[in-house]
Short mmCIF file of N, CA, C and O in Angstrom, two decimals:
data_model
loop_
_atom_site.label_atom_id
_atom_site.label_comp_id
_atom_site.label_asym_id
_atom_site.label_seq_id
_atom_site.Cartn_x
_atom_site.Cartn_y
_atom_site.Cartn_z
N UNK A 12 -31.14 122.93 105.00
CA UNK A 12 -31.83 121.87 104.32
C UNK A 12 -33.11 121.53 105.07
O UNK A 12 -33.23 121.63 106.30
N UNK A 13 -34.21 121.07 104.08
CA UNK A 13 -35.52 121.18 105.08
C UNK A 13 -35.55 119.31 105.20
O UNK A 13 -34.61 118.63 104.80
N UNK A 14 -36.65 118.77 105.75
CA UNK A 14 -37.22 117.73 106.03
C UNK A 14 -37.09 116.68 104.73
O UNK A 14 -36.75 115.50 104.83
N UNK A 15 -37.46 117.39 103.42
CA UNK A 15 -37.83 116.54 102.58
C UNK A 15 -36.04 116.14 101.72
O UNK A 15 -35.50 115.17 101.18
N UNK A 16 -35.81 117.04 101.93
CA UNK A 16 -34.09 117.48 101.03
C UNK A 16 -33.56 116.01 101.90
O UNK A 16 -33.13 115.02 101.29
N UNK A 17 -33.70 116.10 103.72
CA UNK A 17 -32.77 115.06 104.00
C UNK A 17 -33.46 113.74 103.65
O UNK A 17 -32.67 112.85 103.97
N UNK A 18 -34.29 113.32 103.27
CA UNK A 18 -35.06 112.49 103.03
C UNK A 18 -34.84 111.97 101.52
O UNK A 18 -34.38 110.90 101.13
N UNK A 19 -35.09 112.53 101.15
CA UNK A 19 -34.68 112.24 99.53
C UNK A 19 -32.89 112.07 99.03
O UNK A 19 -32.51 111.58 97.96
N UNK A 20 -31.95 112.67 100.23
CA UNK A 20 -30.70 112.06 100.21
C UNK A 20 -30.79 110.96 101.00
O UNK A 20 -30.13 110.06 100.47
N UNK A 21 -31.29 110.61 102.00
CA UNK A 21 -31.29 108.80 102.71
C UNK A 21 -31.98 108.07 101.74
O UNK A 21 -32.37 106.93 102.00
N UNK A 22 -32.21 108.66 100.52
CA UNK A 22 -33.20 107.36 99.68
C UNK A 22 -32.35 107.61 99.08
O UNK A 22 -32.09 106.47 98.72
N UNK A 23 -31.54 108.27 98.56
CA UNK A 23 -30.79 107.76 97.29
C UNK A 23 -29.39 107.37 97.86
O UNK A 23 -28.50 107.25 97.02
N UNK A 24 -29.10 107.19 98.97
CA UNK A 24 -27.99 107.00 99.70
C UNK A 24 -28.60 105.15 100.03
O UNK A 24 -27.91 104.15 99.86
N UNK A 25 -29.78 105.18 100.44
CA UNK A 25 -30.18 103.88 100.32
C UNK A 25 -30.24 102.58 99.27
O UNK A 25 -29.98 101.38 99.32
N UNK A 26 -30.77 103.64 98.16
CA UNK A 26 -31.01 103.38 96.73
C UNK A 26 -28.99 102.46 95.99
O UNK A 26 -28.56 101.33 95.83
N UNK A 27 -28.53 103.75 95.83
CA UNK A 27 -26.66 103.13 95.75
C UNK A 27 -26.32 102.21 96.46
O UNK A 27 -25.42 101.46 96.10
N UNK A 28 -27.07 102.01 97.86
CA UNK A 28 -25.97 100.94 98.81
C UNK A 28 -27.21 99.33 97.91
O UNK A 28 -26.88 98.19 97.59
N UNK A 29 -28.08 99.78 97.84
CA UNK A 29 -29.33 98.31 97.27
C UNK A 29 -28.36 98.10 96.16
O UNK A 29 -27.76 97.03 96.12
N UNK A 30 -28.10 99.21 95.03
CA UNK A 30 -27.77 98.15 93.73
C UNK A 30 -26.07 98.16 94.13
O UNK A 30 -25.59 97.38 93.30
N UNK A 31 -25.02 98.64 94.94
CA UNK A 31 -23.99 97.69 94.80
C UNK A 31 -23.90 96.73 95.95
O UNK A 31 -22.79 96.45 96.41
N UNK A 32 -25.09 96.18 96.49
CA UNK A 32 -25.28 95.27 97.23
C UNK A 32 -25.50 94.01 96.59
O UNK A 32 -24.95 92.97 96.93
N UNK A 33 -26.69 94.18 95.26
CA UNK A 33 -26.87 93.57 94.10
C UNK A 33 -26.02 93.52 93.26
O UNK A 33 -25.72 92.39 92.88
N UNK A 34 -25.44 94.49 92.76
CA UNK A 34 -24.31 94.12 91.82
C UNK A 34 -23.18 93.37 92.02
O UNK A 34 -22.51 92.90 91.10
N UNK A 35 -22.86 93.19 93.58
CA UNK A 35 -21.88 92.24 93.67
C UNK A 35 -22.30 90.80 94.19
O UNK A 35 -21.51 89.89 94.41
N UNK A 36 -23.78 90.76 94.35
CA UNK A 36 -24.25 89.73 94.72
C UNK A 36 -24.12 88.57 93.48
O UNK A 36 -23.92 87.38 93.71
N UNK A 37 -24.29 89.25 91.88
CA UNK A 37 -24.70 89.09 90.75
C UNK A 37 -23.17 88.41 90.35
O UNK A 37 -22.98 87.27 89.93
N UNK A 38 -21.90 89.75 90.68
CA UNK A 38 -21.01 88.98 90.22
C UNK A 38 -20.51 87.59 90.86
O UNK A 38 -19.92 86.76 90.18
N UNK A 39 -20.82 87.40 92.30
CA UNK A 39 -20.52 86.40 92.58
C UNK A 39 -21.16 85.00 92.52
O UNK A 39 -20.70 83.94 92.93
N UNK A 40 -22.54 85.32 91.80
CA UNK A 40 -23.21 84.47 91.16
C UNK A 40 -22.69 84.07 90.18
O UNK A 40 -22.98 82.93 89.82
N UNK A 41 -21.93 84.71 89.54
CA UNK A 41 -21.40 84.36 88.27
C UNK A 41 -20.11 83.50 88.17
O UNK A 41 -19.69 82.66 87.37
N UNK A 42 -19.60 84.15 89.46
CA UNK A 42 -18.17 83.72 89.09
C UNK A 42 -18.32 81.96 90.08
O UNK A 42 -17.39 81.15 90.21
N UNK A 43 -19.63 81.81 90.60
CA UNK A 43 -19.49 80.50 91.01
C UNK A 43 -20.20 79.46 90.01
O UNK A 43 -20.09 78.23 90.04
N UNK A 44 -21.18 80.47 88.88
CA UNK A 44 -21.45 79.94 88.14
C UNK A 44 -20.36 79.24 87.16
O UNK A 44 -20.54 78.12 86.67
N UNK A 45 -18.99 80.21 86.89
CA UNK A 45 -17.83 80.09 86.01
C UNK A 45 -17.72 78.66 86.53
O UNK A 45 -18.13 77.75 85.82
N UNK A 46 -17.16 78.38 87.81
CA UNK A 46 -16.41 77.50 88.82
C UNK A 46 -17.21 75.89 88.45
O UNK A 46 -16.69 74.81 88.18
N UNK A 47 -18.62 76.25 88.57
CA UNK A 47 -19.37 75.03 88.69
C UNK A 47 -19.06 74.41 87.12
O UNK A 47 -18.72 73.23 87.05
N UNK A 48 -19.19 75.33 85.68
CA UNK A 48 -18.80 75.01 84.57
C UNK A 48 -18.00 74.32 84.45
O UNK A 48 -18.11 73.27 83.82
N UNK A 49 -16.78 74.76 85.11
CA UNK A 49 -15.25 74.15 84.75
C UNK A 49 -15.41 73.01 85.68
O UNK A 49 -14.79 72.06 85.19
N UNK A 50 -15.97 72.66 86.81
CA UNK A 50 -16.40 71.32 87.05
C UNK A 50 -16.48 70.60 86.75
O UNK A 50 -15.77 69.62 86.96
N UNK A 51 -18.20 70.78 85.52
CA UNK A 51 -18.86 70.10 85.19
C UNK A 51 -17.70 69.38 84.34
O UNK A 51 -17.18 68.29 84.56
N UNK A 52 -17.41 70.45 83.11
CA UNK A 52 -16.58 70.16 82.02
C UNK A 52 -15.64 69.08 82.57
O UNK A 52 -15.75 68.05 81.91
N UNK A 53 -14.63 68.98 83.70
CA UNK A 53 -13.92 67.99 83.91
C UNK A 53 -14.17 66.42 84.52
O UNK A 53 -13.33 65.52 84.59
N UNK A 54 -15.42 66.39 84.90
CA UNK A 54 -16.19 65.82 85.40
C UNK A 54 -16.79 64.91 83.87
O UNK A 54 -16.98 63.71 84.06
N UNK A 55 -17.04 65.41 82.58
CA UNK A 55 -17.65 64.96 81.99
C UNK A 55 -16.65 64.73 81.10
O UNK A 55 -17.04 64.33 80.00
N UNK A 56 -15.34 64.87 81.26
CA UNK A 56 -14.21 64.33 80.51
C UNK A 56 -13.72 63.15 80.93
O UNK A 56 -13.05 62.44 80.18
N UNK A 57 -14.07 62.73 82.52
CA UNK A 57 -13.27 61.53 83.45
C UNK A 57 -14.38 60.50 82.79
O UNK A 57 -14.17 59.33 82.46
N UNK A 58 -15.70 61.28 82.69
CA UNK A 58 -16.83 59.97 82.64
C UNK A 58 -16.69 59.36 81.01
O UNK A 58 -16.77 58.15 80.79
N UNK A 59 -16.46 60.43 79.83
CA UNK A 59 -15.85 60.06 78.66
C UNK A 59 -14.62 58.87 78.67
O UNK A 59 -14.59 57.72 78.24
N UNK A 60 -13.63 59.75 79.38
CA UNK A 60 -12.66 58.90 79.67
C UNK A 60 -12.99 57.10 79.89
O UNK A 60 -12.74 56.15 79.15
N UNK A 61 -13.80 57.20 81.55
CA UNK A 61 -13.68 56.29 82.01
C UNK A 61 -15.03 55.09 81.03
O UNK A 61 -15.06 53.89 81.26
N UNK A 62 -15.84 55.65 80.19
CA UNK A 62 -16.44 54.86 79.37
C UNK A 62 -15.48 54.99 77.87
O UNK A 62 -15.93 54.73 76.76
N UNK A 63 -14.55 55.29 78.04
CA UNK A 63 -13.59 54.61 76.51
C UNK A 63 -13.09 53.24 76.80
O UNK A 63 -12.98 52.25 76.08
N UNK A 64 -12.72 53.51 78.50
CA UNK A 64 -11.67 52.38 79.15
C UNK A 64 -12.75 50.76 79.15
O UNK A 64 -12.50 49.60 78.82
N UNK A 65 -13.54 51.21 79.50
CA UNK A 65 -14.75 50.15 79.76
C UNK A 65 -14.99 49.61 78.31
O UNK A 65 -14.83 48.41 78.10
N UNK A 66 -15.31 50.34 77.45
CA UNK A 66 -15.68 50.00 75.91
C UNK A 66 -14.12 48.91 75.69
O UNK A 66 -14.07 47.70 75.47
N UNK A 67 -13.31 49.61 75.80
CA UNK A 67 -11.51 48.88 75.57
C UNK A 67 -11.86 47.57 76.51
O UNK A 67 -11.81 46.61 75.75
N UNK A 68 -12.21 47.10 77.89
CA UNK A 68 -12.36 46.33 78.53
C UNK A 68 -12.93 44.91 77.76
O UNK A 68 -12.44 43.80 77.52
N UNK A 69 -14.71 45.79 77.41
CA UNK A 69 -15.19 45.05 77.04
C UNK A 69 -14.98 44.68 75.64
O UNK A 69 -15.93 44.09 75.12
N UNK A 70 -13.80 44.91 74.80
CA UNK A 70 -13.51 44.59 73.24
C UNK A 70 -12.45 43.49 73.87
O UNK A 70 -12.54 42.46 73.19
N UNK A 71 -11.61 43.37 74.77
CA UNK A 71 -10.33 42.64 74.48
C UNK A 71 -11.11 40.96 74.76
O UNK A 71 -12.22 40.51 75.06
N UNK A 72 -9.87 40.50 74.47
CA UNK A 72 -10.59 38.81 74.61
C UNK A 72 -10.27 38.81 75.86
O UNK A 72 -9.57 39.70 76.35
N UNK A 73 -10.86 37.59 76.66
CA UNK A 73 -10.94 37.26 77.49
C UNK A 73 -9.67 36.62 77.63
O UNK A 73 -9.28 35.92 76.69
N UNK A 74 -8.75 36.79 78.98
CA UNK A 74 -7.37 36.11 79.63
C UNK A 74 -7.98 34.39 79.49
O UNK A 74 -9.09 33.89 79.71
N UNK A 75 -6.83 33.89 79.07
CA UNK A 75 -6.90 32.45 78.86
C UNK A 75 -6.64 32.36 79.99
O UNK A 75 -5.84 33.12 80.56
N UNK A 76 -7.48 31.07 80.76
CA UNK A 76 -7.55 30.29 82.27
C UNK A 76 -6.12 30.26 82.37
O UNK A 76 -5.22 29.91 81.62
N UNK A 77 -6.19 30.81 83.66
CA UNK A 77 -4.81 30.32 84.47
C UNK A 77 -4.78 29.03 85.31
O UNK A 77 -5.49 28.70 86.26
N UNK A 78 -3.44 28.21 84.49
CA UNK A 78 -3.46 26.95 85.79
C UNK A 78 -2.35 26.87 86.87
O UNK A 78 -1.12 26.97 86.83
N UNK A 79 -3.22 26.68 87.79
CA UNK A 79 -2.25 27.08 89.22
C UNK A 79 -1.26 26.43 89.30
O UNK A 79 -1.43 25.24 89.05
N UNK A 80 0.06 26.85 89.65
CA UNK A 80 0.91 26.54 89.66
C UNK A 80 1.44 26.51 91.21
O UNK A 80 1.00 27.09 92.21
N UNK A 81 2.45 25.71 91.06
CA UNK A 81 2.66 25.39 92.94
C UNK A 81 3.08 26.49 93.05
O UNK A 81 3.67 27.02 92.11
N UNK A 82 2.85 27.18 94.33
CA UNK A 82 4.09 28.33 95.09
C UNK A 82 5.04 27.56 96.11
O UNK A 82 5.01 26.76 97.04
N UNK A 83 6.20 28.59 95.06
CA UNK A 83 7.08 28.52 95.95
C UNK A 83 7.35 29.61 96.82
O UNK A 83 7.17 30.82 96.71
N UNK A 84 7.98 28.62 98.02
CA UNK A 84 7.92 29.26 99.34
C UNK A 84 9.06 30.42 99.60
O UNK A 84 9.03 31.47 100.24
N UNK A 85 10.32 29.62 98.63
CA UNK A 85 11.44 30.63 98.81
C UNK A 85 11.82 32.05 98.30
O UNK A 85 11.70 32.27 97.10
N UNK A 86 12.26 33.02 99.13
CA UNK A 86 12.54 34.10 98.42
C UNK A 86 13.11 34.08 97.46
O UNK A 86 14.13 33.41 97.55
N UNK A 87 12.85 34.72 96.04
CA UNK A 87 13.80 34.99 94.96
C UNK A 87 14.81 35.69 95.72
O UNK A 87 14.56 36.24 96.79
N UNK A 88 16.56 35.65 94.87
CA UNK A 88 17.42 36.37 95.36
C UNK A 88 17.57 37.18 94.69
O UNK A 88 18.33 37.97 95.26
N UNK A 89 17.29 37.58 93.64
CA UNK A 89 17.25 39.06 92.48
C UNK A 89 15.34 39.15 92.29
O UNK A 89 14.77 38.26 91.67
N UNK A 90 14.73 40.05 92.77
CA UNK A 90 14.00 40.44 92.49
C UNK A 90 14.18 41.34 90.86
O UNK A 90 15.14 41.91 90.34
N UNK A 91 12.65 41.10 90.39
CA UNK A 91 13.14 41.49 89.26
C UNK A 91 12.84 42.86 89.51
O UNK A 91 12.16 43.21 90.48
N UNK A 92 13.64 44.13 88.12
CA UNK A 92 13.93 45.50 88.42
C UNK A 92 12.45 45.84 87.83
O UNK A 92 11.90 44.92 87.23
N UNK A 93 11.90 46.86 87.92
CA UNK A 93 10.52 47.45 87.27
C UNK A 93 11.43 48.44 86.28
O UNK A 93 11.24 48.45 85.06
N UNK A 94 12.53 49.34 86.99
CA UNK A 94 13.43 50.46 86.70
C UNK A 94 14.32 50.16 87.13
O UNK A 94 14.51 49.77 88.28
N UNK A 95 15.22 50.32 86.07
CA UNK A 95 16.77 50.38 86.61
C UNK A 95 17.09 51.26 88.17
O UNK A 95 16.88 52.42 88.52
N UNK A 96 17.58 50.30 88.73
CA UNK A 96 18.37 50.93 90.19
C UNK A 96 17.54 51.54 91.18
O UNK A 96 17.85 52.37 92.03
N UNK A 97 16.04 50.80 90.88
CA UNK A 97 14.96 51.39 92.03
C UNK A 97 15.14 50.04 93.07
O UNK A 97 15.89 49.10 92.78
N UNK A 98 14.59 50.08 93.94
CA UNK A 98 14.43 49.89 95.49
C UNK A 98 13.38 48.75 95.41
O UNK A 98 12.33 48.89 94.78
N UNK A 99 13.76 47.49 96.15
CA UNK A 99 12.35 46.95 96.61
C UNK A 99 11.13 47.82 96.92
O UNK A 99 10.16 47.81 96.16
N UNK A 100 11.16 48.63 98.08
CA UNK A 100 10.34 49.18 98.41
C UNK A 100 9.49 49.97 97.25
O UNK A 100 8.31 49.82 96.94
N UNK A 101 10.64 50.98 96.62
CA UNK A 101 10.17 51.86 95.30
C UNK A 101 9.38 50.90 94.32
O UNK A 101 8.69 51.52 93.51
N UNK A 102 9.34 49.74 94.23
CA UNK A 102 9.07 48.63 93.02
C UNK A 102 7.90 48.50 93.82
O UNK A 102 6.84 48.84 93.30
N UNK A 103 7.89 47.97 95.32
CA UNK A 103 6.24 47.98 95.84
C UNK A 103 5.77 48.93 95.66
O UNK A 103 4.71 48.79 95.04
N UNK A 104 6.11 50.41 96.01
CA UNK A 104 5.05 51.37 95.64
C UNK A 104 4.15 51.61 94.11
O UNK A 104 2.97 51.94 93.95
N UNK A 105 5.44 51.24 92.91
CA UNK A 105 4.83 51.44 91.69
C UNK A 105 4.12 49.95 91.55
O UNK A 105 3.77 49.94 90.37
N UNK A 106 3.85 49.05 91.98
CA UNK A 106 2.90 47.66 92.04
C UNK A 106 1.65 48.08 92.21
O UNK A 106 0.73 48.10 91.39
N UNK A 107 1.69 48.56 93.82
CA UNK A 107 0.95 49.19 94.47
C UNK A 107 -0.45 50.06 93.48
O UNK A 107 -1.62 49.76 93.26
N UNK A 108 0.32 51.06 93.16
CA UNK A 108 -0.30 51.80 92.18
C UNK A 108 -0.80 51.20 91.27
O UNK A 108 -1.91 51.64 90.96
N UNK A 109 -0.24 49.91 90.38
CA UNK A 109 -1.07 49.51 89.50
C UNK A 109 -1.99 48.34 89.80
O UNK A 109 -2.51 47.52 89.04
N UNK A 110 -2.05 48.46 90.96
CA UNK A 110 -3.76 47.57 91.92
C UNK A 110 -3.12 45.69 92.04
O UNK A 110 -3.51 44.53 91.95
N UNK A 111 -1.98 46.48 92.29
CA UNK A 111 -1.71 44.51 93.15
C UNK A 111 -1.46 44.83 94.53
O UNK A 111 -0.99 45.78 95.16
N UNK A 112 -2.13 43.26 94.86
CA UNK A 112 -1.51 42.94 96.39
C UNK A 112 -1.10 42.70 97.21
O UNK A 112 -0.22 41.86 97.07
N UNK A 113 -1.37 43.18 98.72
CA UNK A 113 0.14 43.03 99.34
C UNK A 113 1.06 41.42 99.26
O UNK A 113 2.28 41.54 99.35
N UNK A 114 0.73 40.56 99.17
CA UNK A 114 1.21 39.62 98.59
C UNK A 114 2.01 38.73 97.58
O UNK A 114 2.89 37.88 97.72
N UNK A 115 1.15 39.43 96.14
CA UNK A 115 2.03 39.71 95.21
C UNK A 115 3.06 40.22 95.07
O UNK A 115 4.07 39.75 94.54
N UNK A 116 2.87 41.59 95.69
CA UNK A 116 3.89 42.16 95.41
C UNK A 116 5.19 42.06 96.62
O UNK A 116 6.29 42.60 96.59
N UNK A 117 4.71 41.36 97.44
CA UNK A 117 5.88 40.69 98.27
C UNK A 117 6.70 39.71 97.72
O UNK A 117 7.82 39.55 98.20
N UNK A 118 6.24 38.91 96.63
CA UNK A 118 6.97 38.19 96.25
C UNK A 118 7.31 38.77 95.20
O UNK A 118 8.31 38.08 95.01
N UNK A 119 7.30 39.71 94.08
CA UNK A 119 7.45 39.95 92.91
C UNK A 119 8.76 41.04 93.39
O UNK A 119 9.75 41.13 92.66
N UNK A 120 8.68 41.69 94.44
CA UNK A 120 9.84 42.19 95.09
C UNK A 120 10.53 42.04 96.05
O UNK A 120 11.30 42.88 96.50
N UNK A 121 10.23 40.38 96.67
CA UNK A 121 11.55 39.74 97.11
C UNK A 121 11.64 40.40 98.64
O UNK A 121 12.67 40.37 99.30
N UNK A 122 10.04 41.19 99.22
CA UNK A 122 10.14 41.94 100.47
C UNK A 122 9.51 40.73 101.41
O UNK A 122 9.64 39.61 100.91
N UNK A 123 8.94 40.78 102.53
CA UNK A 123 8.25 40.01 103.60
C UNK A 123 6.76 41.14 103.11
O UNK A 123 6.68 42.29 102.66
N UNK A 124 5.50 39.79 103.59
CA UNK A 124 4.04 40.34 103.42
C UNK A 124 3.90 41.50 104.17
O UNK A 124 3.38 42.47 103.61
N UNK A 125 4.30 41.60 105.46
CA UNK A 125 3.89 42.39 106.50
C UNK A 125 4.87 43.84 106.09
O UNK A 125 4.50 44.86 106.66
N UNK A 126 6.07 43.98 105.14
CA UNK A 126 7.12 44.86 104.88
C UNK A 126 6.09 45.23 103.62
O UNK A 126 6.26 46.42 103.37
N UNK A 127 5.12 44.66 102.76
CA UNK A 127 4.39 45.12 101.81
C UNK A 127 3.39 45.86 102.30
O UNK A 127 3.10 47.04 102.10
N UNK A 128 2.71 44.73 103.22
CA UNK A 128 1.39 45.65 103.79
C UNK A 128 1.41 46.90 104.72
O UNK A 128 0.46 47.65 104.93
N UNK A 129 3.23 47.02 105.51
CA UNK A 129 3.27 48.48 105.86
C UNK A 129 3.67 49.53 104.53
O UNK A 129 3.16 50.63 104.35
N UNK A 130 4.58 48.97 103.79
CA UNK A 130 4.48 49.87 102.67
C UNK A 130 2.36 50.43 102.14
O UNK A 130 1.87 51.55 102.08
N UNK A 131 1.79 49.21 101.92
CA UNK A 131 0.90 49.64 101.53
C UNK A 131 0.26 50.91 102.65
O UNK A 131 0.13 52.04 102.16
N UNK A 132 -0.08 50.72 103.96
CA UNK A 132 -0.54 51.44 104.70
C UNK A 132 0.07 53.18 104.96
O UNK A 132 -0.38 54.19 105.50
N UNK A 133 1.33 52.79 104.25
CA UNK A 133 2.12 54.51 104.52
C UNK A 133 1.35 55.08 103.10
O UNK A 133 0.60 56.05 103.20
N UNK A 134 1.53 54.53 101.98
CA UNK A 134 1.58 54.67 100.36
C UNK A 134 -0.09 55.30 100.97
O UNK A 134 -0.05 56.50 101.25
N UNK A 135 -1.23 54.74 101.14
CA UNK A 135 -2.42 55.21 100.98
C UNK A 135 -2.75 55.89 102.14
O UNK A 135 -3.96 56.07 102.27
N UNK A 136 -1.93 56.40 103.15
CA UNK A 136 -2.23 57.33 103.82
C UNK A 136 -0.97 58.69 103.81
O UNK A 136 -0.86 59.59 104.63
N UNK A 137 -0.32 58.48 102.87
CA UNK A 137 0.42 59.52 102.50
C UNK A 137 -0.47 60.57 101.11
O UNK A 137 -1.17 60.38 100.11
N UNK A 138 0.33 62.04 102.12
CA UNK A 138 -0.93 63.11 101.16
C UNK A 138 -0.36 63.20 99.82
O UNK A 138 -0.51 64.22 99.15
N UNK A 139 0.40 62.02 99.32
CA UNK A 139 1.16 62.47 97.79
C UNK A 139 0.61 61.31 96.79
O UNK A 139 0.64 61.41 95.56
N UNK A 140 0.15 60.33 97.43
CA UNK A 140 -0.43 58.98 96.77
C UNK A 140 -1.32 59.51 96.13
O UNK A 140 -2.06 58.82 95.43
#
């Protein structure tokens, strides 16, 4: 083989490695393009979502004034059940979740504040909340 023969195989040996260097550059353009789509798409379902909830917000009437009523100091002795045969604790966690506080829900489940507010502190630093 002379000078030019090996020359013209390092260019086309060059040439193949350029376009599947490109060609997979391309697919992975794509497939992060796919990724960012399915993002977007869910992203623009929460914001749908979360402006139905707001529209619902702003249609209901307004809660008639609450008048304060004394607290009492004493523990209830039957907390009431949320679910049959769940747990103080289990009853704070599902409270929890629906955005009351540690307070409330100390009394609404018949626990001590500080037995709510460690429930609360496990509940929002647990990786399942």
């Amino acid at each position: 083989m002379t000078m030019t023969n090996y020359l013209l195989f390092f260019i086309v040996v060059l040439q193949s490695v350029a376009l599947f260097w490109l060609w997979r550059r391309l697919d992975m353009m794509a497939s992060e393009r796919r990724v960012e789509a399915t993002t977007f798409d869910q992203m623009q379902r929460q914001i749908s979502a979360l402006q139905r909830n707001l529209q619902q917000l702003q249609q209901a009437p307004p809660p008639a004034p609450a008048v304060a009523a004394p607290r009492v100091v004493s523990r209830p002795q039957q907390p009431q059940a949320l679910t049959e045969g769940a747990t103080p604790y289990n009853q704070a966690i599902e409270l929890f979740k629906r955005g009351f506080n540690a307070a409330d829900v100390a009394e609404h489940c018949g626990i001590s504040r500080s037995e709510a507010e460690l429930i609360l502190s496990l509940y929002r630093n647990s990786p399942t909340a």
